[in-house]
Coordinates of C-alpha atoms in Angstrom, one line a residue:
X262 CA 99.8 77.4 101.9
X263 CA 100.0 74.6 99.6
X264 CA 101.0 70.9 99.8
X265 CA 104.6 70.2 98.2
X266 CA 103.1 68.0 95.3
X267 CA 100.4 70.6 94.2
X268 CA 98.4 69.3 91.2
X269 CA 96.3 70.7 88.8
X270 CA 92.7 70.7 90.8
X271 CA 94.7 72.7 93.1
X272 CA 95.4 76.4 92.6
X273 CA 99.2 77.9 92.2
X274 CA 99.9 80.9 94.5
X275 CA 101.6 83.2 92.3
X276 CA 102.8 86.6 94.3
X277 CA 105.5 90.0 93.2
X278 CA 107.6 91.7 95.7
X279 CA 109.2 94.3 95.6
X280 CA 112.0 93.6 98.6
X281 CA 114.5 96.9 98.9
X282 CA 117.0 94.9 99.4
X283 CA 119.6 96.8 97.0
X284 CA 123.0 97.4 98.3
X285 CA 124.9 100.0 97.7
X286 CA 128.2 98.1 96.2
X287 CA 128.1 94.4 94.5
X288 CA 128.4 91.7 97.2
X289 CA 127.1 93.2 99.9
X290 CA 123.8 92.1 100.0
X291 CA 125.1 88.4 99.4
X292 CA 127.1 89.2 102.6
X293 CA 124.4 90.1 104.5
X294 CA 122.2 87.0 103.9
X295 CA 124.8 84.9 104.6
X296 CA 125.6 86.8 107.6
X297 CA 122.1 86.4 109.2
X298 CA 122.1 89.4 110.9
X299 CA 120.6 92.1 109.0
X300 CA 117.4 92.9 110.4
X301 CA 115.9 93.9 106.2
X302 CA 117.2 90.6 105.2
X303 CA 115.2 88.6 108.0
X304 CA 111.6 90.4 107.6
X305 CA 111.8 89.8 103.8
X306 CA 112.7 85.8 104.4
X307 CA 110.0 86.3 107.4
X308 CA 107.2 87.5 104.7
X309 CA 108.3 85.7 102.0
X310 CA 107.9 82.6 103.9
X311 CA 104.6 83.2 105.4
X312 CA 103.0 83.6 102.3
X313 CA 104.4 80.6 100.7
X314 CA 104.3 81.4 97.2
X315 CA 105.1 78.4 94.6
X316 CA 106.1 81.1 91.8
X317 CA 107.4 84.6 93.1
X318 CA 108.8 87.5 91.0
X319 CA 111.2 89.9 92.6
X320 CA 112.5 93.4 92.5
X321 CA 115.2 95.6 94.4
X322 CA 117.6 91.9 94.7
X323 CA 120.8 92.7 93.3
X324 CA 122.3 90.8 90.4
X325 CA 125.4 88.8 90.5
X326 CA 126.9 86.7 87.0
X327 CA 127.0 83.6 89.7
X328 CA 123.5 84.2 91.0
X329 CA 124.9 83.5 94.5
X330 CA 122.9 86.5 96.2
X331 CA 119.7 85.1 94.7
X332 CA 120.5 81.4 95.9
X333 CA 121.6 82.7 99.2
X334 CA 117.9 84.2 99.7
X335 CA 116.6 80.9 98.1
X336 CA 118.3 78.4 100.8
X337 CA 117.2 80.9 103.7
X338 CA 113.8 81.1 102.5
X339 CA 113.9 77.1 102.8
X340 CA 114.4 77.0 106.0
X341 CA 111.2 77.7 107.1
X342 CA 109.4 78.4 104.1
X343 CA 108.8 76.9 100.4
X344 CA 112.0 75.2 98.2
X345 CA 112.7 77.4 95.7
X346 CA 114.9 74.7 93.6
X347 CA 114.2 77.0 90.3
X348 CA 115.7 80.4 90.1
X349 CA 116.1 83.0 87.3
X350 CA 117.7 86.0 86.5
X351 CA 119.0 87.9 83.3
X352 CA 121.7 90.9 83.8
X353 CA 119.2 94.2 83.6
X354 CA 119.5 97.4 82.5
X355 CA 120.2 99.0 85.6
X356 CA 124.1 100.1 86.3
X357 CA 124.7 99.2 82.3
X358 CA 127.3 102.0 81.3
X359 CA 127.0 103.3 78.2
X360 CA 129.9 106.2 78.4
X361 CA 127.9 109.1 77.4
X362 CA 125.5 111.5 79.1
X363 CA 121.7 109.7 79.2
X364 CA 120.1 112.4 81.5
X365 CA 121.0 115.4 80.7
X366 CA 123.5 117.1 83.3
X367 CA 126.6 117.2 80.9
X368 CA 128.4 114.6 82.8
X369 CA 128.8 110.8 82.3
X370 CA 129.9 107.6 83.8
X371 CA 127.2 108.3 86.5
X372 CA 124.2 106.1 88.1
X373 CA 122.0 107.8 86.1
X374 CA 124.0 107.3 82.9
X375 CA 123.7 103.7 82.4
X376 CA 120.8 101.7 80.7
X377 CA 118.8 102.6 83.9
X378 CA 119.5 104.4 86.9
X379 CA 121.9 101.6 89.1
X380 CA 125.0 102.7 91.1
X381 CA 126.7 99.3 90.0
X382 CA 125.9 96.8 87.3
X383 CA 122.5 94.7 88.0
X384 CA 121.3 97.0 91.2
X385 CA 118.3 96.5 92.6
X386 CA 117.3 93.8 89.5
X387 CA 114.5 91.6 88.5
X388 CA 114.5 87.6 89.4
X389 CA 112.0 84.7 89.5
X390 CA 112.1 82.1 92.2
X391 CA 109.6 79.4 91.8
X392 CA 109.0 75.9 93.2
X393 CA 107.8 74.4 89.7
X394 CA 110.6 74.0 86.9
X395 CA 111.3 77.1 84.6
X396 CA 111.8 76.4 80.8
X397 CA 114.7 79.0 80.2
X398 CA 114.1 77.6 76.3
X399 CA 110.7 79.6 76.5
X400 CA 112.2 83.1 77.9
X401 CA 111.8 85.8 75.7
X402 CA 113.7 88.8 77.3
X403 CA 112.9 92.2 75.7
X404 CA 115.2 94.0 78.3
X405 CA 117.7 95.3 74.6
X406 CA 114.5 96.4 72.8
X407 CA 115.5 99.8 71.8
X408 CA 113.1 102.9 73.7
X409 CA 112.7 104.6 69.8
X410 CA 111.5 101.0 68.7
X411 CA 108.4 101.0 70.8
X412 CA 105.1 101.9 68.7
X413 CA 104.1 105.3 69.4
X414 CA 107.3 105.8 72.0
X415 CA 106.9 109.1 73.6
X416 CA 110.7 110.2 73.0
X417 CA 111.5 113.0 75.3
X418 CA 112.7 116.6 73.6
X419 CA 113.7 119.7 75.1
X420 CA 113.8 123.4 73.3
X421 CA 117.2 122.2 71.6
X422 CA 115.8 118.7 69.9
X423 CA 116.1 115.3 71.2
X424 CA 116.5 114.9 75.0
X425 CA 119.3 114.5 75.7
X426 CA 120.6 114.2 73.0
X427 CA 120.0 112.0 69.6
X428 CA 123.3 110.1 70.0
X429 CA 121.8 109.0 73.5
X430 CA 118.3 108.0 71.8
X431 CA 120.0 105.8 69.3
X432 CA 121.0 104.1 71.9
X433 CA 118.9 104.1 74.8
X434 CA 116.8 100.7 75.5
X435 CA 112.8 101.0 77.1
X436 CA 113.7 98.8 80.0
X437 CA 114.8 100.4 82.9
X438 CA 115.7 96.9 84.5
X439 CA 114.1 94.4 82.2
X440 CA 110.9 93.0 80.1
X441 CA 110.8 89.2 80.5
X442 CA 108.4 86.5 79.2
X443 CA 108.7 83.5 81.3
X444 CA 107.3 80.1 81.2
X445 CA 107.0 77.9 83.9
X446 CA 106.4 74.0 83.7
X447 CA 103.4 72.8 85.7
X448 CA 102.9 69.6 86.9
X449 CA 100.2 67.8 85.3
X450 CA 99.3 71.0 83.3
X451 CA 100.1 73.3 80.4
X452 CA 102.8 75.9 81.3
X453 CA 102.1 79.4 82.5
X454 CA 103.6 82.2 81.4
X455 CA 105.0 84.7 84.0
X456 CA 105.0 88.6 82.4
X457 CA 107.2 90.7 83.9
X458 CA 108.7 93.5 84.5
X459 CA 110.3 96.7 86.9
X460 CA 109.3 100.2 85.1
X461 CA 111.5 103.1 86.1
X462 CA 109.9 105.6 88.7
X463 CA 108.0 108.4 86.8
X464 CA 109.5 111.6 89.0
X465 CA 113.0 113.0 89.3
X466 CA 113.9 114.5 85.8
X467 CA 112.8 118.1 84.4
X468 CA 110.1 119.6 82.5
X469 CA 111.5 117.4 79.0
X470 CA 109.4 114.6 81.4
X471 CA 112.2 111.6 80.7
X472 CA 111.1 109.2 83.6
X473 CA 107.7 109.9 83.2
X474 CA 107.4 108.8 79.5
X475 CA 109.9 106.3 79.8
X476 CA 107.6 105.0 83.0
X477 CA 104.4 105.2 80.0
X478 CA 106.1 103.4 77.8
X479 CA 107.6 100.5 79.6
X480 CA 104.0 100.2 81.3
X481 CA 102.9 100.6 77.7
X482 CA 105.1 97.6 75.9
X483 CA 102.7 95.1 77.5
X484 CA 99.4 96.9 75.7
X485 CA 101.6 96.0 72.2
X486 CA 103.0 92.6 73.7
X487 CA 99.6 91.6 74.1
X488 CA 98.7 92.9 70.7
X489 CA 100.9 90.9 69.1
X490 CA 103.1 93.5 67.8
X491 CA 106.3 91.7 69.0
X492 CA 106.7 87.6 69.3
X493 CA 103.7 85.4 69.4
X494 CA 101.8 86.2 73.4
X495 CA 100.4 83.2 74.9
X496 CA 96.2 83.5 74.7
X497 CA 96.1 82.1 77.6
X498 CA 97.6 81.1 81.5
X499 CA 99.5 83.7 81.8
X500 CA 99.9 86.9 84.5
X501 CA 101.4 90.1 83.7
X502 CA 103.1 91.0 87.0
X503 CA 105.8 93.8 88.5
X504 CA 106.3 96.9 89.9
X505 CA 105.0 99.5 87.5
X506 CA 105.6 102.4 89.7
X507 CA 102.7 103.9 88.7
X508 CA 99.5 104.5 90.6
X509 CA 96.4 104.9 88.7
X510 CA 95.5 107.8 90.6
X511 CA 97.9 109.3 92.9
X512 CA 100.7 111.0 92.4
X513 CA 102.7 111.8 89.1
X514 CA 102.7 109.8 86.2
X515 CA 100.8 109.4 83.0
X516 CA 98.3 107.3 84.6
X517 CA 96.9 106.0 80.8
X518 CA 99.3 103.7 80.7
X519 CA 98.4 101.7 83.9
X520 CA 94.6 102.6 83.3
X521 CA 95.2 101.1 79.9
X522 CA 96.4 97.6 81.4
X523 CA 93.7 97.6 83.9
X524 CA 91.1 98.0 81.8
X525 CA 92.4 95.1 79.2
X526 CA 90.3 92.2 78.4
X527 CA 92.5 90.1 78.3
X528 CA 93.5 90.8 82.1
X529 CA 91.8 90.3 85.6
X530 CA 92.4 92.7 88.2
X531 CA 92.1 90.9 91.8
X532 CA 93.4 93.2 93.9
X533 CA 91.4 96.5 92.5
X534 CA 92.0 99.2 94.5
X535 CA 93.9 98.0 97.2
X536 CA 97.4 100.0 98.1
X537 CA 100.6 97.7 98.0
X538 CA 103.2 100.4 99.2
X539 CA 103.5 103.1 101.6
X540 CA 105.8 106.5 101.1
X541 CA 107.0 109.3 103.1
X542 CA 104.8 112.3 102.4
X543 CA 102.7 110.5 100.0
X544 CA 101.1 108.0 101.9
X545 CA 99.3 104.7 100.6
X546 CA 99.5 104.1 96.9
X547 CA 99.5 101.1 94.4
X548 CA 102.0 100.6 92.4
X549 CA 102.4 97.0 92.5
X550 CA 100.5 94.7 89.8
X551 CA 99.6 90.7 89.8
X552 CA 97.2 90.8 86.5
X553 CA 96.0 87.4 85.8
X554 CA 94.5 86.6 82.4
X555 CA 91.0 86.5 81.8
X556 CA 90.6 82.4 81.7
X557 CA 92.1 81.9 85.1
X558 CA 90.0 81.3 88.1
X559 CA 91.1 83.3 90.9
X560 CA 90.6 81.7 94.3
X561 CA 92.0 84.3 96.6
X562 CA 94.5 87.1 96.5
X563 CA 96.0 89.6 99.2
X564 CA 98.8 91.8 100.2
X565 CA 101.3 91.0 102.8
X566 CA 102.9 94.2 104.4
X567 CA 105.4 94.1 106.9
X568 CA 107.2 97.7 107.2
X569 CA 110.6 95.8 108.7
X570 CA 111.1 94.3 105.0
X571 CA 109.7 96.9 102.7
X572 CA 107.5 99.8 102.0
X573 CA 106.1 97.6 99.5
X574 CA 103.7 94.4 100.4
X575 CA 103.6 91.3 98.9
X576 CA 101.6 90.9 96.5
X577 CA 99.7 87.3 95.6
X578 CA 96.9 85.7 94.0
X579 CA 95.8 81.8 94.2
X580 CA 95.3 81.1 90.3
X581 CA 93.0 77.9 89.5
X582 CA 91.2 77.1 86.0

């Protein structure tokens, strides 16, 4: 763990979890952290604090306009653990209505309708805690970037034309939760730049493959971030981190896209190889990513499981130049 006034000859843990913690109605996962007595709840806070991380990226935490759940979790956390005085979060994808049919079945105004797949506006989103200020001027949030904008977007069709249909694909956005760029003030040191993201699960659709192209491409936007095809990337001190529900060689998926990322050179891979989740039926898999860039130094790096909290570990790296 690291002293409270870290500095720049010491590293920065930097770490991605994704917690599980989505509800299935807003407000209930608030209620349960202020509660205290929801066994989930209490092994997240328990892992979370263990490990300590100055800057940590979540998934699966539900989204509220207030962002009461997410400073709920923040003042538990600081009980035993790190002060996470800066938080951030940007209403996602998921649960976003749009009032027509997005998958397919001839029905709308379901979860699987919206943006991305969420039972209720902002489940299971993306948020950023960290103990080092974040510069919300920086943020550039990619989550509206239509899917048909992407270069080289691998649209899904069916026999008929567009899947589902080509009012849908005027519409639908790449993010299944959200594609954020954001930087975070250092003390004594340039900024780094948090990449981020919470691709959509590449199963569950039909032979037209929508998740598992979608799940390419959001992987995929990074590969063109990085190219330079969108704003200005940083060239350096940054870490493209998230669940990209991809493994890069088990299970479904077009594993390119993650093979693609791991094989940049502009990012490190410190944790190659090792599994960060665990499913039914599937066993061990990785489809958690903490890729620093190449320029950083990393001192250490691990994955923190506890099976009360998650099937997914935490993931972390100690970052030093």
């Amino acid at each position: 763990m690291l002293a409270a006034g870290a500095s720049q000859a010491e590293p920065i843990r930097v770490a991605t979890y994704n917690t599980e913690l989505s509800q299935p109605g807003p407000g209930l996962l608030l209620r349960d952290i202020i509660r205290a007595d929801n066994p989930q709840v209490a092994a997240v806070i328990q892992t979370i604090s263990a490990v300590a991380p100055d800057i940590l990226v979540l998934q699966g935490i539900d989204y509220d306009l207030q962002g009461s759940a997410l400073a709920a979790l923040a003042k538990a956390i600081g009980q035993d653990g790190p002060d996470y005085r800066y938080r951030f979060a940007l209403p996602p994808n998921a649960g976003r209505q749009t009032g027509i049919d997005m998958d397919g079945d001839g029905r709308a105004g379901h979860a699987r309708d919206g943006q991305g797949y969420g039972r209720f506006l902002g489940d299971g989103a993306l948020a950023v805690l960290s103990r080092f200020p974040i510069l919300p001027n920086g943020v550039q949030d990619y989550s509206a970037l239509l899917w048909r904008d992407l270069p080289g977007a691998l649209l899904p069709r069916s026999p008929h034309g567009s899947f589902p249909s080509a009012e849908a694909q005027e519409i639908q956005r790449l993010s299944s939760h959200g594609h954020w760029v954001v930087p975070i003030d250092l003390p004594d040191a340039p900024p780094l730049t948090l990449m981020t993201f919470y691709a959509t699960p590449p199963v569950f659709d039909g032979p037209e493959d929508r998740n598992g192209k979608r799940n390419h491409d959001e992987i995929m936007f990074w590969d063109h971030y990085l190219a330079g095809r969108f704003d200005t990337p940083p060239d350096d001190r940054f870490v493209l981190l998230g669940n990209a529900n991809l493994d890069p060689d088990k299970g479904e998926g077009r594993k390119s896209a993650i093979t693609t990322l791991l094989h940049h050179p502009m990012l490190q891979d410190p944790l190659q190889g090792q599994p960060t989740v665990t499913f039914d039926g599937l066993g061990d898999m990785r489809t958690d990513y903490l890729l620093p860039s190449s320029d950083w130094r990393v001192v250490a790096s691990g994955v923190a499981r506890n099976a009360s909290a998650s099937r997914h570990g935490l993931i972390w790296a100690d970052l030093d130049r």
